[in-house]
Tab-separated table of C-alpha atoms in Angstrom:
chain	number	residue	atom	x	y	z
A	195	MET	CA	-4.641	-14.502	-7.023
A	196	ASP	CA	-4.470	-17.696	-4.986
A	197	ARG	CA	-1.497	-16.514	-2.929
A	198	GLY	CA	-3.263	-13.227	-2.317
A	199	SER	CA	-6.407	-15.062	-1.082
A	200	LEU	CA	-8.512	-13.759	-3.959
A	201	VAL	CA	-9.422	-17.152	-5.412
A	202	SER	CA	-11.044	-17.910	-2.068
A	203	PRO	CA	-10.830	-16.130	1.304
A	204	SER	CA	-8.325	-17.611	3.727
A	205	GLY	CA	-9.645	-19.709	6.556
A	206	ARG	CA	-6.237	-19.765	8.287
A	207	GLU	CA	-4.688	-16.325	8.082
A	208	GLY	CA	-5.681	-13.268	10.065
A	209	PRO	CA	-5.061	-9.654	9.024
A	210	ALA	CA	-1.331	-9.793	9.820
A	211	GLY	CA	-0.807	-12.918	7.723
A	212	ILE	CA	-2.647	-11.397	4.762
A	213	VAL	CA	-0.780	-8.083	4.957
A	214	SER	CA	2.565	-9.859	5.212
A	215	THR	CA	1.847	-11.984	2.134
A	216	LEU	CA	0.730	-8.925	0.142
A	217	CYS	CA	3.930	-7.033	1.118
A	218	GLY	CA	1.740	-4.355	2.658
A	219	ALA	CA	-1.734	-2.938	2.070
A	220	HIS	CA	-2.043	0.624	0.755
A	221	ALA	CA	-3.788	2.690	3.428
A	222	GLN	CA	-3.956	6.282	2.252
A	223	ILE	CA	-7.694	5.628	2.476
A	224	LEU	CA	-7.825	3.487	5.607
A	225	SER	CA	-11.364	2.239	4.956
A	226	ALA	CA	-10.203	0.863	1.597
A	227	ALA	CA	-7.325	-0.962	3.298
A	228	GLU	CA	-9.730	-2.457	5.826
A	229	LEU	CA	-11.918	-3.732	2.985
A	230	SER	CA	-8.949	-4.979	0.987
A	231	VAL	CA	-7.621	-7.058	3.875
A	232	ALA	CA	-10.932	-8.310	5.293
A	233	LEU	CA	-12.198	-9.477	1.883
A	234	ARG	CA	-9.337	-11.964	1.884
A	235	ILE	CA	-10.292	-13.533	5.234
A	236	GLU	CA	-13.205	-15.903	5.600
A	237	GLY	CA	-16.003	-14.255	7.581
A	238	ALA	CA	-13.948	-11.206	8.585
A	239	THR	CA	-15.226	-7.635	8.897
A	240	ARG	CA	-13.443	-4.303	9.052
A	241	ALA	CA	-13.584	-4.547	12.862
A	242	GLU	CA	-11.094	-7.413	12.811
A	243	VAL	CA	-8.615	-5.354	10.803
A	244	ARG	CA	-9.059	-2.385	13.139
A	245	ALA	CA	-8.451	-4.608	16.162
A	246	ALA	CA	-5.259	-5.982	14.604
A	247	LEU	CA	-4.080	-2.415	13.976
A	248	TRP	CA	-5.087	-0.428	17.042
A	249	ASP	CA	-5.690	-3.027	19.771
A	250	ARG	CA	-3.346	-5.974	19.181
A	251	ARG	CA	-0.695	-3.889	17.350
A	252	GLU	CA	-0.081	-6.717	14.890
A	253	LEU	CA	-0.264	-4.099	12.141
A	254	VAL	CA	1.264	-0.654	11.899
A	255	LYS	CA	0.128	2.233	9.706
A	256	MET	CA	3.152	4.040	8.313
A	257	TYR	CA	4.833	5.382	5.199
A	258	GLY	CA	5.772	2.308	3.185
A	259	PRO	CA	6.631	1.464	-0.434
A	260	ARG	CA	6.759	4.537	-2.710
A	261	GLY	CA	6.547	6.716	0.392
A	262	THR	CA	2.780	6.154	0.498
A	263	VAL	CA	0.763	5.211	3.568
A	264	HIS	CA	0.541	1.438	4.074
A	265	LEU	CA	-0.466	-1.135	6.622
A	266	LEU	CA	2.582	-3.283	7.383
A	267	THR	CA	2.983	-5.979	10.013
A	268	THR	CA	4.924	-5.171	13.153
A	269	ALA	CA	6.651	-8.549	12.836
A	270	ASP	CA	8.026	-7.469	9.428
A	271	LEU	CA	9.308	-4.060	10.583
A	272	PRO	CA	12.948	-5.240	10.901
A	273	LEU	CA	12.793	-6.319	7.243
A	274	TRP	CA	11.135	-3.138	6.024
A	275	ILE	CA	13.335	-0.749	8.007
A	276	GLY	CA	16.481	-2.589	6.943
A	277	ALA	CA	15.447	-2.427	3.302
A	278	PHE	CA	14.182	1.171	3.327
A	279	SER	CA	17.301	2.408	5.104
A	280	SER	CA	19.620	0.863	2.512
A	281	ILE	CA	17.835	1.508	-0.795
A	282	PRO	CA	19.406	4.384	-2.768
A	283	GLN	CA	17.377	7.533	-2.325
A	284	SER	CA	16.039	9.507	-5.264
A	285	PRO	CA	17.253	13.115	-5.535
A	286	SER	CA	15.290	15.575	-3.421
A	287	PRO	CA	12.350	17.067	-5.340
A	288	PHE	CA	12.614	20.292	-3.351
A	289	PRO	CA	14.492	23.471	-4.401
A	290	LYS	CA	17.890	24.068	-2.820
A	291	ASP	CA	16.592	26.781	-0.521
A	292	VAL	CA	13.965	24.376	0.847
A	293	GLN	CA	16.169	21.311	1.340
A	294	MET	CA	17.855	20.448	4.614
A	295	THR	CA	21.500	19.539	4.986
A	296	GLU	CA	22.412	15.974	5.912
A	297	ASP	CA	23.129	17.088	9.483
A	298	GLN	CA	19.816	18.929	9.740
A	299	THR	CA	17.974	15.882	8.432
A	300	GLU	CA	19.595	13.670	11.078
A	301	GLN	CA	18.677	16.209	13.767
A	302	VAL	CA	15.051	16.206	12.655
A	303	VAL	CA	14.782	12.405	12.501
A	304	ALA	CA	16.261	12.123	15.992
A	305	ALA	CA	13.899	14.802	17.308
A	306	ILE	CA	10.877	13.077	15.765
A	307	GLY	CA	11.793	9.737	17.306
A	308	LYS	CA	12.425	11.184	20.763
A	309	SER	CA	9.307	13.381	20.756
A	310	LEU	CA	7.036	10.474	19.814
A	311	LEU	CA	8.543	7.867	22.102
A	312	SER	CA	6.048	8.597	24.876
A	313	ALA	CA	3.288	10.510	23.100
A	314	GLU	CA	0.741	10.659	20.300
A	315	LEU	CA	1.092	14.061	18.651
A	316	THR	CA	-0.728	15.951	15.922
A	317	VAL	CA	1.417	17.447	13.179
A	318	ASP	CA	1.221	20.894	14.821
A	319	GLU	CA	2.292	19.480	18.170
A	320	LEU	CA	5.097	17.567	16.472
A	321	THR	CA	6.197	20.760	14.724
A	322	ASP	CA	6.541	22.513	18.095
A	323	ALA	CA	8.524	19.593	19.500
A	324	VAL	CA	10.885	19.343	16.514
A	325	VAL	CA	11.530	23.095	16.387
A	326	ALA	CA	12.228	23.153	20.138
A	327	ALA	CA	14.743	20.316	19.749
A	328	THR	CA	16.506	21.562	16.610
A	329	GLY	CA	16.013	25.263	15.927
A	330	PRO	CA	13.726	27.796	14.242
A	331	TRP	CA	14.992	26.777	10.781
A	332	ALA	CA	13.059	23.514	11.068
A	333	GLY	CA	9.797	25.435	11.325
A	334	ASP	CA	10.356	27.750	8.351
A	335	LEU	CA	7.224	27.650	6.161
A	336	VAL	CA	8.965	26.849	2.873
A	337	MET	CA	7.362	23.644	1.565
A	338	GLU	CA	4.601	24.102	-0.993
A	339	ALA	CA	1.434	22.422	0.287
A	340	PHE	CA	-2.178	22.047	-0.784
A	341	GLN	CA	-3.313	25.237	0.922
A	342	GLY	CA	-0.409	27.357	2.074
A	343	LYS	CA	3.015	26.076	3.104
A	344	TRP	CA	4.409	23.423	5.438
A	345	PRO	CA	7.392	23.745	7.781
A	346	ARG	CA	10.768	22.613	6.469
A	347	TRP	CA	11.113	19.616	8.799
A	348	ARG	CA	8.153	17.769	7.241
A	349	GLN	CA	10.224	16.660	4.256
A	350	ALA	CA	11.856	14.166	6.645
A	351	MET	CA	8.646	12.453	7.777
A	352	THR	CA	8.892	9.565	5.323
A	353	LEU	CA	12.552	9.076	6.182
A	354	ALA	CA	11.671	8.992	9.885
A	355	ALA	CA	9.109	6.274	9.191
A	356	HIS	CA	11.621	4.320	7.110
A	357	ARG	CA	14.089	4.560	10.019
A	358	GLY	CA	11.438	3.051	12.286
A	359	VAL	CA	10.752	6.041	14.551
A	360	LEU	CA	7.428	7.337	13.174
A	361	CYS	CA	4.085	5.707	12.507
A	362	PHE	CA	0.440	6.738	12.655
A	363	ALA	CA	-1.557	6.610	15.868
A	364	PRO	CA	-5.372	6.667	16.136
A	365	ASN	CA	-7.000	9.914	15.028
A	366	ARG	CA	-7.804	12.455	17.705
A	367	GLY	CA	-11.234	13.491	16.485
A	368	ARG	CA	-10.594	14.634	12.913
A	369	LYS	CA	-6.891	15.206	13.492
A	370	VAL	CA	-4.225	12.719	12.428
A	371	THR	CA	-1.731	11.787	15.134
A	372	TYR	CA	1.705	10.157	15.045
A	373	THR	CA	3.749	8.087	17.447
A	374	ASN	CA	6.894	5.970	17.636
A	375	PRO	CA	6.388	2.222	17.029
A	376	LEU	CA	8.841	1.540	19.855
A	377	ARG	CA	6.008	2.530	22.208
A	378	TYR	CA	4.419	-0.827	21.403
A	379	LEU	CA	7.440	-2.984	20.572
A	380	SER	CA	10.294	-3.893	22.873
A	381	ASP	CA	12.759	-3.767	19.984
A	382	VAL	CA	12.862	-3.035	16.268
A	383	THR	CA	16.384	-3.989	15.269
A	384	PRO	CA	16.580	-3.679	11.474
A	385	LEU	CA	18.026	-6.432	9.335
A	386	ASP	CA	21.277	-5.519	7.661
A	387	GLY	CA	20.650	-3.821	4.313
A	388	PRO	CA	21.794	-6.549	1.874
A	389	THR	CA	19.849	-9.264	3.717
A	390	ALA	CA	16.712	-7.115	3.933
A	391	GLN	CA	16.856	-6.226	0.239
A	392	ARG	CA	17.208	-9.850	-0.846
A	393	ARG	CA	14.360	-11.014	1.385
A	394	LEU	CA	12.134	-8.227	0.092
A	395	VAL	CA	12.778	-9.343	-3.505
A	396	GLN	CA	11.853	-12.906	-2.554
A	397	ARG	CA	8.673	-11.750	-0.779
A	398	TYR	CA	7.700	-9.620	-3.761
A	399	LEU	CA	8.327	-12.399	-6.298
A	400	HIS	CA	6.389	-14.887	-4.177
A	401	ALA	CA	3.369	-12.582	-4.237
A	402	TYR	CA	3.617	-11.003	-7.697
A	403	GLY	CA	6.124	-12.916	-9.829
A	404	PRO	CA	6.989	-13.516	-12.577
A	405	ALA	CA	8.268	-9.943	-12.546
A	406	THR	CA	11.160	-7.886	-13.837
A	407	PRO	CA	13.623	-5.696	-11.926
A	408	GLN	CA	11.831	-2.713	-13.478
A	409	ASN	CA	8.505	-3.924	-12.030
A	410	PHE	CA	10.129	-4.235	-8.603
A	411	ALA	CA	11.715	-0.784	-8.887
A	412	GLN	CA	8.389	0.782	-9.885
A	413	TRP	CA	6.627	-0.880	-6.962
A	414	LEU	CA	9.204	0.533	-4.524
A	415	ASN	CA	9.867	3.797	-6.377
A	416	ALA	CA	13.550	2.871	-6.379
A	417	PRO	CA	16.261	3.308	-9.066
A	418	ARG	CA	15.943	0.802	-11.907
A	419	GLY	CA	19.697	0.332	-12.202
A	420	TRP	CA	19.927	-0.595	-8.535
A	421	ALA	CA	17.081	-3.113	-8.902
A	422	SER	CA	18.711	-4.708	-11.959
A	423	GLY	CA	21.982	-5.091	-10.067
A	424	LEU	CA	20.189	-6.614	-7.081
A	425	PHE	CA	18.442	-9.189	-9.265
A	426	ARG	CA	21.772	-10.122	-10.917
A	427	ALA	CA	23.381	-10.543	-7.503
A	428	MET	CA	20.625	-12.946	-6.467
A	429	GLU	CA	21.316	-15.498	-9.206
A	430	GLY	CA	20.704	-18.895	-7.669
A	431	ASP	CA	18.070	-17.549	-5.281
A	432	ILE	CA	15.911	-16.364	-8.172
A	433	GLU	CA	15.673	-17.664	-11.730
A	434	GLN	CA	14.692	-16.256	-15.098
A	435	VAL	CA	11.649	-17.608	-16.937
A	436	ASP	CA	9.796	-16.806	-20.135
A	437	PHE	CA	6.593	-14.970	-19.291
A	438	GLU	CA	4.325	-14.310	-22.261
A	439	GLY	CA	7.434	-13.953	-24.450
A	440	THR	CA	9.242	-11.606	-22.025
A	441	PRO	CA	12.108	-12.504	-19.663
A	442	ALA	CA	10.984	-12.271	-16.035
A	443	TRP	CA	12.040	-13.679	-12.680
A	444	VAL	CA	10.610	-15.956	-10.005
A	445	ASN	CA	12.058	-17.432	-6.835
A	446	ALA	CA	14.232	-20.422	-7.647
A	447	GLY	CA	12.052	-23.466	-8.297
A	448	ASP	CA	8.809	-21.505	-8.042
A	449	THR	CA	7.627	-22.336	-11.551
A	450	ALA	CA	4.433	-24.287	-10.921
A	451	ALA	CA	1.207	-22.649	-12.088
A	452	PRO	CA	-2.488	-23.611	-12.176
A	453	ALA	CA	-3.518	-25.563	-15.262
A	454	GLU	CA	-6.269	-23.014	-15.902
A	455	PRO	CA	-6.575	-19.339	-14.910
A	456	HIS	CA	-8.964	-18.382	-12.131
A	457	ARG	CA	-12.543	-17.791	-13.233
A	458	GLY	CA	-14.883	-15.571	-11.310
A	459	VAL	CA	-15.901	-12.063	-10.259
A	460	ARG	CA	-14.290	-9.935	-7.567
A	461	LEU	CA	-14.703	-6.351	-6.342
A	462	LEU	CA	-11.487	-4.703	-5.172
A	463	PRO	CA	-11.267	-1.299	-3.432
A	464	TYR	CA	-9.017	1.679	-4.054
A	465	PHE	CA	-5.305	0.825	-4.283
A	466	ASP	CA	-5.756	-2.886	-3.709
A	467	ALA	CA	-2.335	-4.571	-3.717
A	468	TYR	CA	-3.271	-6.920	-6.567
A	469	VAL	CA	-4.041	-4.192	-9.090
A	470	VAL	CA	-1.149	-1.953	-7.998
A	471	ALA	CA	1.673	-4.505	-7.763
A	472	ALA	CA	0.765	-7.119	-10.375
A	473	GLN	CA	2.441	-6.663	-13.753
A	474	PRO	CA	2.444	-6.263	-16.685
A	475	ARG	CA	-0.301	-3.690	-16.730
A	476	GLY	CA	-1.179	-4.491	-20.341
A	477	LEU	CA	-2.382	-7.958	-19.309
A	478	LEU	CA	-4.077	-6.869	-16.092
A	479	TYR	CA	-5.838	-3.867	-17.669
A	480	PRO	CA	-6.661	-5.142	-21.165
A	481	GLY	CA	-8.177	-2.953	-23.868
A	482	GLN	CA	-10.546	-0.279	-22.629
A	483	ALA	CA	-9.773	-1.151	-18.997
A	484	SER	CA	-6.499	0.747	-19.351
A	485	VAL	CA	-8.473	3.844	-20.360
A	486	ARG	CA	-11.152	3.635	-17.677
A	487	ALA	CA	-9.379	2.140	-14.666
A	488	LEU	CA	-5.935	3.763	-14.907
A	489	THR	CA	-5.164	7.454	-14.604
A	490	PRO	CA	-4.050	9.289	-17.767
A	491	SER	CA	-0.454	8.861	-16.556
A	492	GLY	CA	-0.952	5.094	-16.138
A	493	GLN	CA	-1.195	4.995	-12.342
A	494	ALA	CA	-3.121	2.067	-10.910
A	495	GLY	CA	-5.370	1.990	-7.860
A	496	ASN	CA	-7.205	5.286	-8.168
A	497	TYR	CA	-10.447	3.505	-9.027
A	498	PRO	CA	-12.092	0.537	-7.292
A	499	VAL	CA	-12.197	-2.219	-9.916
A	500	LEU	CA	-14.346	-5.091	-11.058
A	501	LEU	CA	-12.284	-8.194	-11.813
A	502	VAL	CA	-13.633	-10.831	-14.172
A	503	ASP	CA	-11.481	-13.941	-14.516
A	504	GLY	CA	-8.525	-12.181	-12.939
A	505	THR	CA	-8.388	-9.087	-15.145
A	506	VAL	CA	-9.908	-5.634	-14.763
A	507	ALA	CA	-13.293	-5.510	-16.496
A	508	GLY	CA	-14.876	-2.381	-15.054
A	509	VAL	CA	-15.088	-0.054	-12.071
A	510	TRP	CA	-17.424	0.355	-9.128
A	511	HIS	CA	-18.199	2.781	-6.352
A	512	GLN	CA	-20.239	2.940	-3.173
A	513	ARG	CA	-22.252	5.499	-1.294
A	514	ARG	CA	-23.117	4.968	2.344
A	515	SER	CA	-26.025	6.370	4.321
A	516	GLY	CA	-26.222	4.914	7.802
A	517	LYS	CA	-26.251	1.142	7.406
A	518	ARG	CA	-27.367	1.341	3.786
A	519	ILE	CA	-24.595	0.977	1.199
A	520	GLN	CA	-25.438	1.684	-2.429
A	521	VAL	CA	-22.979	-0.235	-4.626
A	522	THR	CA	-22.876	0.739	-8.307
A	523	VAL	CA	-20.881	-1.496	-10.652
A	524	GLU	CA	-20.000	-0.323	-14.158
A	525	PRO	CA	-18.748	-3.233	-16.297
A	526	LEU	CA	-16.951	-2.515	-19.560
A	527	ALA	CA	-18.967	-5.250	-21.280
A	528	PRO	CA	-22.304	-6.901	-20.444
A	529	LEU	CA	-21.965	-9.565	-17.750
A	530	SER	CA	-23.245	-13.101	-18.230
A	531	GLY	CA	-25.966	-14.482	-16.006
A	532	ALA	CA	-23.384	-16.509	-14.086
A	533	HIS	CA	-21.222	-13.448	-13.576
A	534	LEU	CA	-24.211	-11.408	-12.380
A	535	ALA	CA	-25.017	-14.106	-9.838
A	536	GLU	CA	-21.414	-14.011	-8.606
A	537	LEU	CA	-21.536	-10.227	-8.508
A	538	ASP	CA	-24.527	-10.398	-6.164
A	539	GLU	CA	-22.474	-12.610	-3.852
A	540	GLN	CA	-19.510	-10.242	-3.952
A	541	VAL	CA	-21.680	-7.238	-3.168
A	542	GLU	CA	-23.118	-9.085	-0.180
A	543	ARG	CA	-19.564	-9.843	0.958
A	544	VAL	CA	-18.554	-6.191	0.648
A	545	GLY	CA	-21.594	-5.246	2.712
A	546	ALA	CA	-20.735	-7.796	5.388
A	547	VAL	CA	-17.131	-6.533	5.638
A	548	LEU	CA	-18.327	-2.938	5.922
A	549	GLU	CA	-21.019	-3.932	8.427
A	550	GLY	CA	-23.836	-2.537	6.322
A	551	LYS	CA	-26.744	-3.492	4.096
A	552	PRO	CA	-25.732	-3.353	0.417
A	553	GLU	CA	-27.915	-2.593	-2.581
A	554	LEU	CA	-26.552	-3.323	-6.065
A	555	THR	CA	-27.006	-1.265	-9.215
A	556	VAL	CA	-25.336	-2.365	-12.459
A	557	GLY	CA	-24.648	0.701	-14.567
A	558	THR	CA	-22.977	1.387	-17.894
A	559	VAL	CA	-19.385	2.509	-17.929
A	560	THR	CA	-18.363	5.539	-19.947
A	561	VAL	CA	-14.892	4.925	-21.314
A	562	GLY	CA	-12.646	7.914	-20.840
A	563	ALA	CA	-14.831	9.417	-18.095
A	564	HIS	CA	-12.629	9.445	-15.008
A	565	ALA	CA	-15.287	10.192	-12.422
């Protein structure tokens, strides 16, 4: 929690420093990412995160760990691209008649990168550009989608991002647009694969260790066997420790810990890095928290959470109307007077980050009701 600037907001780091330390901020819901990052910076608002992303280009919005949308730092792109490009890929989830050949995939990635090098395109515009550069097969509507079907080429979008030739650009009205990060950077030369992988392990362990190779593999959505082999190959750079009776790993020499755990109340938004990456889940989501704040399949991040003394102790949600923000917190157990006073402070901080006027309601959680 201290390294993630949750014990106290950082007075030194800006958005890029926070995102780098967290190994990325989940940004499928961009407003949640803005809150997640700004909460960790003393006096910051969502405007500062937006400026770092769209104005200063210190951040980039792209497909990151697990193929999900993240904010990453532009300075770290050589590390991320080097790692993503060298991690073994999982088998394609698509049927044979939907998949592309290796040559077709390379054609599509090249077409994406070239089409976006001097433009910001919607997905429909990018479809036209890719089909024109490759052939009609790329536009075949064969991918099952939410409402209808997507063209074949779209299965390569995450790969294009992981190769460093696709990222998100600002929305055009309600439409998402994409561009090539090389529009803003003079060079994105990826680190060689082995070096990038090792550095990513060290970054991850610095932020979330002690952790196991299986934890690391889950965080990346990478093969467990590969992760275990990578950890074995890093002996000397990382070391094994006993963590609550289970073998886990930290960076070599990184064994100091606070004498006492952090005490206090925090409100974290959807998919905050702390609740997604920190393991083991049984300690982070104790008792009924695992029922209320995880999905039935055990996925973390789908619910904004109330932290009490570092562990999940409830959920919360907000509803905005103009400047007014109604914040409803549903603790799993009654909060003490001291915790309620801290909760008031945290709600005020959330309101300040979101540039609104918050009003707090403390409700009663219904265990098993995934609202």
